[in-house]
PDB file of C-alpha atoms and ligand atoms in Angstrom:
ATOM      1  CA  MET P   1      54.789  94.145 179.022  1.00  0.00           C
ATOM      2  CA  LYS P   2      52.907  91.340 178.119  1.00  0.00           C
ATOM      3  CA  ILE P   3      53.626  87.824 176.765  1.00  0.00           C
ATOM      4  CA  LEU P   4      51.318  84.691 175.307  1.00  0.00           C
ATOM      5  CA  ILE P   5      52.095  81.185 176.185  1.00  0.00           C
ATOM      6  CA  ILE P   6      50.244  78.915 173.767  1.00  0.00           C
ATOM      7  CA  HIS P   7      50.264  74.892 174.550  1.00  0.00           C
ATOM      8  CA  GLY P   8      48.990  73.010 171.698  1.00  0.00           C
ATOM      9  CA  PRO P   9      47.320  69.492 171.298  1.00  0.00           C
ATOM     10  CA  ASN P  10      47.610  66.823 174.351  1.00  0.00           C
ATOM     11  CA  LEU P  11      50.082  68.974 176.172  1.00  0.00           C
ATOM     12  CA  ASN P  12      46.782  69.048 178.807  1.00  0.00           C
ATOM     13  CA  LEU P  13      48.313  65.701 179.232  1.00  0.00           C
ATOM     14  CA  LEU P  14      51.571  66.081 180.688  1.00  0.00           C
ATOM     15  CA  GLY P  15      52.691  64.145 183.595  1.00  0.00           C
ATOM     16  CA  ARG P  16      50.809  61.346 182.167  1.00  0.00           C
ATOM     17  CA  ARG P  17      51.689  61.504 178.472  1.00  0.00           C
ATOM     18  CA  GLU P  18      54.769  59.213 177.536  1.00  0.00           C
ATOM     19  CA  ALA P  19      56.696  60.557 180.386  1.00  0.00           C
ATOM     20  CA  ASP P  20      59.841  59.043 179.284  1.00  0.00           C
ATOM     21  CA  ILE P  21      59.667  61.809 176.249  1.00  0.00           C
ATOM     22  CA  TYR P  22      57.528  64.604 177.615  1.00  0.00           C
ATOM     23  CA  GLY P  23      59.432  64.230 181.642  1.00  0.00           C
ATOM     24  CA  THR P  24      56.663  64.029 184.366  1.00  0.00           C
ATOM     25  CA  LYS P  25      55.729  67.577 185.161  1.00  0.00           C
ATOM     26  CA  ASN P  26      52.532  68.339 184.306  1.00  0.00           C
ATOM     27  CA  LEU P  27      50.966  71.832 182.339  1.00  0.00           C
ATOM     28  CA  ASP P  28      50.316  73.262 186.045  1.00  0.00           C
ATOM     29  CA  GLU P  29      53.234  73.080 187.514  1.00  0.00           C
ATOM     30  CA  ILE P  30      54.811  74.202 184.140  1.00  0.00           C
ATOM     31  CA  ASP P  31      52.523  77.115 184.251  1.00  0.00           C
ATOM     32  CA  GLU P  32      53.476  77.964 187.624  1.00  0.00           C
ATOM     33  CA  MET P  33      57.038  77.624 187.035  1.00  0.00           C
ATOM     34  CA  LEU P  34      56.499  80.389 183.836  1.00  0.00           C
ATOM     35  CA  GLY P  35      54.280  82.479 186.196  1.00  0.00           C
ATOM     36  CA  GLN P  36      57.036  82.532 188.732  1.00  0.00           C
ATOM     37  CA  LEU P  37      59.886  83.730 185.991  1.00  0.00           C
ATOM     38  CA  ALA P  38      57.295  86.140 184.737  1.00  0.00           C
ATOM     39  CA  LYS P  39      57.526  88.118 188.170  1.00  0.00           C
ATOM     40  CA  GLU P  40      61.408  88.182 187.981  1.00  0.00           C
ATOM     41  CA  LEU P  41      61.272  89.298 184.682  1.00  0.00           C
ATOM     42  CA  LYS P  42      58.810  91.919 185.413  1.00  0.00           C
ATOM     43  CA  VAL P  43      56.493  90.824 182.719  1.00  0.00           C
ATOM     44  CA  GLU P  44      52.807  89.675 182.639  1.00  0.00           C
ATOM     45  CA  LEU P  45      52.018  86.667 181.080  1.00  0.00           C
ATOM     46  CA  ASP P  46      48.835  84.858 179.493  1.00  0.00           C
ATOM     47  CA  ILE P  47      48.834  81.178 179.731  1.00  0.00           C
ATOM     48  CA  LYS P  48      46.573  79.302 176.929  1.00  0.00           C
ATOM     49  CA  GLN P  49      45.992  76.070 176.039  1.00  0.00           C
ATOM     50  CA  SER P  50      44.024  73.960 172.879  1.00  0.00           C
ATOM     51  CA  ASN P  51      43.717  70.778 171.357  1.00  0.00           C
ATOM     52  CA  HIS P  52      42.071  73.087 168.186  1.00  0.00           C
ATOM     53  CA  GLU P  53      43.798  74.085 165.469  1.00  0.00           C
ATOM     54  CA  GLY P  54      41.310  76.817 164.626  1.00  0.00           C
ATOM     55  CA  GLU P  55      41.141  78.071 168.390  1.00  0.00           C
ATOM     56  CA  ILE P  56      44.941  78.582 168.332  1.00  0.00           C
ATOM     57  CA  VAL P  57      44.613  80.394 165.104  1.00  0.00           C
ATOM     58  CA  ASP P  58      42.131  82.402 166.603  1.00  0.00           C
ATOM     59  CA  MET P  59      44.801  83.195 169.905  1.00  0.00           C
ATOM     60  CA  ILE P  60      47.012  84.396 167.364  1.00  0.00           C
ATOM     61  CA  GLN P  61      44.962  86.480 165.134  1.00  0.00           C
ATOM     62  CA  ASN P  62      43.566  88.298 168.430  1.00  0.00           C
ATOM     63  CA  SER P  63      47.324  88.655 169.776  1.00  0.00           C
ATOM     64  CA  LYS P  64      48.341  92.484 169.436  1.00  0.00           C
ATOM     65  CA  GLN P  65      47.855  93.464 172.694  1.00  0.00           C
ATOM     66  CA  TYR P  66      51.019  91.107 173.173  1.00  0.00           C
ATOM     67  CA  ALA P  67      54.161  92.017 172.902  1.00  0.00           C
ATOM     68  CA  ALA P  68      55.951  88.231 171.864  1.00  0.00           C
ATOM     69  CA  LEU P  69      54.416  84.856 171.864  1.00  0.00           C
ATOM     70  CA  VAL P  70      55.830  81.538 173.261  1.00  0.00           C
ATOM     71  CA  ILE P  71      54.631  78.595 171.357  1.00  0.00           C
ATOM     72  CA  ASN P  72      54.604  74.652 171.729  1.00  0.00           C
ATOM     73  CA  PRO P  73      52.361  74.199 168.554  1.00  0.00           C
ATOM     74  CA  ALA P  74      53.158  70.183 169.475  1.00  0.00           C
ATOM     75  CA  ALA P  75      51.921  67.892 166.826  1.00  0.00           C
ATOM     76  CA  TYR P  76      50.168  70.720 164.923  1.00  0.00           C
ATOM     77  CA  THR P  77      54.245  72.260 164.065  1.00  0.00           C
ATOM     78  CA  HIS P  78      54.484  69.177 161.535  1.00  0.00           C
ATOM     79  CA  THR P  79      51.350  69.729 159.881  1.00  0.00           C
ATOM     80  CA  SER P  80      49.663  73.465 160.792  1.00  0.00           C
ATOM     81  CA  VAL P  81      50.228  75.676 157.574  1.00  0.00           C
ATOM     82  CA  ALA P  82      46.681  77.602 159.237  1.00  0.00           C
ATOM     83  CA  ILE P  83      49.407  78.262 162.151  1.00  0.00           C
ATOM     84  CA  ARG P  84      52.000  78.762 160.360  1.00  0.00           C
ATOM     85  CA  ASP P  85      50.221  81.292 158.653  1.00  0.00           C
ATOM     86  CA  ALA P  86      48.471  83.044 161.693  1.00  0.00           C
ATOM     87  CA  ILE P  87      52.185  84.026 162.673  1.00  0.00           C
ATOM     88  CA  ALA P  88      53.113  85.379 159.649  1.00  0.00           C
ATOM     89  CA  ALA P  89      49.914  87.353 159.493  1.00  0.00           C
ATOM     90  CA  VAL P  90      50.088  88.779 162.544  1.00  0.00           C
ATOM     91  CA  GLU P  91      53.922  89.446 162.839  1.00  0.00           C
ATOM     92  CA  ILE P  92      54.285  88.863 166.288  1.00  0.00           C
ATOM     93  CA  SER P  93      57.275  88.245 167.701  1.00  0.00           C
ATOM     94  CA  THR P  94      57.564  84.182 168.211  1.00  0.00           C
ATOM     95  CA  VAL P  95      59.498  81.456 170.078  1.00  0.00           C
ATOM     96  CA  GLU P  96      59.009  77.779 169.388  1.00  0.00           C
ATOM     97  CA  VAL P  97      59.294  75.628 172.253  1.00  0.00           C
ATOM     98  CA  HIS P  98      59.153  71.973 172.232  1.00  0.00           C
ATOM     99  CA  LEU P  99      60.471  69.798 175.412  1.00  0.00           C
ATOM    100  CA  SER P 100      61.527  66.920 173.395  1.00  0.00           C
ATOM    101  CA  ASN P 101      64.355  67.362 170.990  1.00  0.00           C
ATOM    102  CA  ILE P 102      62.285  67.167 167.626  1.00  0.00           C
ATOM    103  CA  HIS P 103      65.610  66.089 165.215  1.00  0.00           C
ATOM    104  CA  ARG P 104      66.269  63.313 167.356  1.00  0.00           C
ATOM    105  CA  ARG P 105      63.219  61.756 167.070  1.00  0.00           C
ATOM    106  CA  GLU P 106      60.885  60.083 164.164  1.00  0.00           C
ATOM    107  CA  GLU P 107      61.418  61.570 160.294  1.00  0.00           C
ATOM    108  CA  PHE P 108      58.235  62.846 160.366  1.00  0.00           C
ATOM    109  CA  ARG P 109      58.610  65.546 163.492  1.00  0.00           C
ATOM    110  CA  HIS P 110      62.249  66.988 161.580  1.00  0.00           C
ATOM    111  CA  LYS P 111      60.118  69.166 159.744  1.00  0.00           C
ATOM    112  CA  SER P 112      58.663  72.057 161.657  1.00  0.00           C
ATOM    113  CA  LEU P 113      56.336  74.491 159.172  1.00  0.00           C
ATOM    114  CA  ILE P 114      56.953  77.046 162.334  1.00  0.00           C
ATOM    115  CA  ALA P 115      59.867  77.619 162.571  1.00  0.00           C
ATOM    116  CA  PRO P 116      60.485  79.632 159.028  1.00  0.00           C
ATOM    117  CA  VAL P 117      58.034  82.143 161.080  1.00  0.00           C
ATOM    118  CA  ALA P 118      58.983  81.866 164.286  1.00  0.00           C
ATOM    119  CA  HIS P 119      62.500  84.083 165.748  1.00  0.00           C
ATOM    120  CA  GLY P 120      63.882  80.867 167.356  1.00  0.00           C
ATOM    121  CA  GLN P 121      63.201  77.548 168.299  1.00  0.00           C
ATOM    122  CA  ILE P 122      64.295  75.939 171.496  1.00  0.00           C
ATOM    123  CA  SER P 123      63.746  71.841 171.513  1.00  0.00           C
ATOM    124  CA  GLY P 124      65.056  69.150 173.907  1.00  0.00           C
ATOM    125  CA  PHE P 125      65.406  70.700 177.661  1.00  0.00           C
ATOM    126  CA  GLY P 126      61.687  69.166 178.370  1.00  0.00           C
ATOM    127  CA  TYR P 127      59.746  71.998 180.652  1.00  0.00           C
ATOM    128  CA  GLU P 128      63.505  73.964 180.940  1.00  0.00           C
ATOM    129  CA  SER P 129      62.552  74.680 177.165  1.00  0.00           C
ATOM    130  CA  TYR P 130      59.797  76.885 177.893  1.00  0.00           C
ATOM    131  CA  LEU P 131      61.875  78.735 180.648  1.00  0.00           C
ATOM    132  CA  LEU P 132      64.256  79.077 178.543  1.00  0.00           C
ATOM    133  CA  GLY P 133      61.651  80.648 175.648  1.00  0.00           C
ATOM    134  CA  LEU P 134      59.878  82.840 177.973  1.00  0.00           C
ATOM    135  CA  ARG P 135      63.510  84.721 178.251  1.00  0.00           C
ATOM    136  CA  ALA P 136      63.889  84.504 174.866  1.00  0.00           C
ATOM    137  CA  ALA P 137      60.791  86.231 173.739  1.00  0.00           C
ATOM    138  CA  VAL P 138      61.301  88.873 176.670  1.00  0.00           C
ATOM    139  CA  SER P 139      64.684  89.381 175.552  1.00  0.00           C
ATOM    140  CA  ILE P 140      63.473  89.872 171.857  1.00  0.00           C
ATOM    141  CA  ALA P 141      60.612  91.903 172.490  1.00  0.00           C
ATOM    142  CA  ASN P 142      62.816  94.318 174.567  1.00  0.00           C
ATOM    143  CA  ALA P 143      65.317  94.372 171.906  1.00  0.00           C
ATOM    144  CA  LYS P 144      62.347  95.594 169.441  1.00  0.00           C
ATOM    145  CA  LYS P 145      60.639  98.321 171.805  1.00  0.00           C
ATOM    146  CA  SER P 146      64.414  99.712 172.311  1.00  0.00           C
ATOM    147  CA  ALA P 147      64.654 100.350 168.616  1.00  0.00           C
ATOM    148  CA  SER P 148      61.510 101.923 168.104  1.00  0.00           C
TER     149      SER P 148
HETATM  150  C1  DQA J   1      56.485  68.148 170.981  1.00  0.00           C
HETATM  151  C2  DQA J   1      56.839  67.216 170.234  1.00  0.00           C
HETATM  152  C3  DQA J   1      55.876  66.943 169.391  1.00  0.00           C
HETATM  153  O1  DQA J   1      56.664  66.336 168.088  1.00  0.00           O
HETATM  154  C4  DQA J   1      54.511  66.398 169.453  1.00  0.00           C
HETATM  155  O2  DQA J   1      53.440  66.079 168.826  1.00  0.00           O
HETATM  156  C5  DQA J   1      54.229  66.942 170.931  1.00  0.00           C
HETATM  157  C6  DQA J   1      54.776  67.570 171.318  1.00  0.00           C
HETATM  158  C7  DQA J   1      57.041  68.441 172.211  1.00  0.00           C
HETATM  159  O3  DQA J   1      57.080  69.439 172.787  1.00  0.00           O
HETATM  160  O4  DQA J   1      58.128  68.121 172.424  1.00  0.00           O
HETATM  161  O5  DQA J   1      52.862  66.779 171.269  1.00  0.00           O
HETATM  162  O6  DQA J   1      56.030  69.560 170.880  1.00  0.00           O
END
């Protein structure tokens, strides 16, 4: 079973970027922890990061081989009809994750265009949001597999 992880814009700066909000771990450290957890859960991971909306749309359109998607759309969460539509189009089981709790931050972050097409959203647990997100994605994918 293969799971796709997508990190959206500016997440390549983690560790150096607003550490009081996003924590001190950088993206490589988070990816390393995801890799460890994937081994435990016996799944394969592909992990991608992009600062470009269209590139993220392409990644989602080309995601047929994956059992589920864990995505932190970052700022595109609040603006991207294109990413939302791509997820709806390919009907991939999706877990939306955020390091910070977007609901207790500025008003403009409260709205997610992705949430209505995601299975669920995990927000506010720092880097652990990703680990919880991967567990959720594997559990959704397993449930889907045993139902088919
Ligand atoms: C974020 C929250 C977004 O509002 C913000 O634009 C990000 C990161 C998070 O992980 O907390 O870049 O998705």
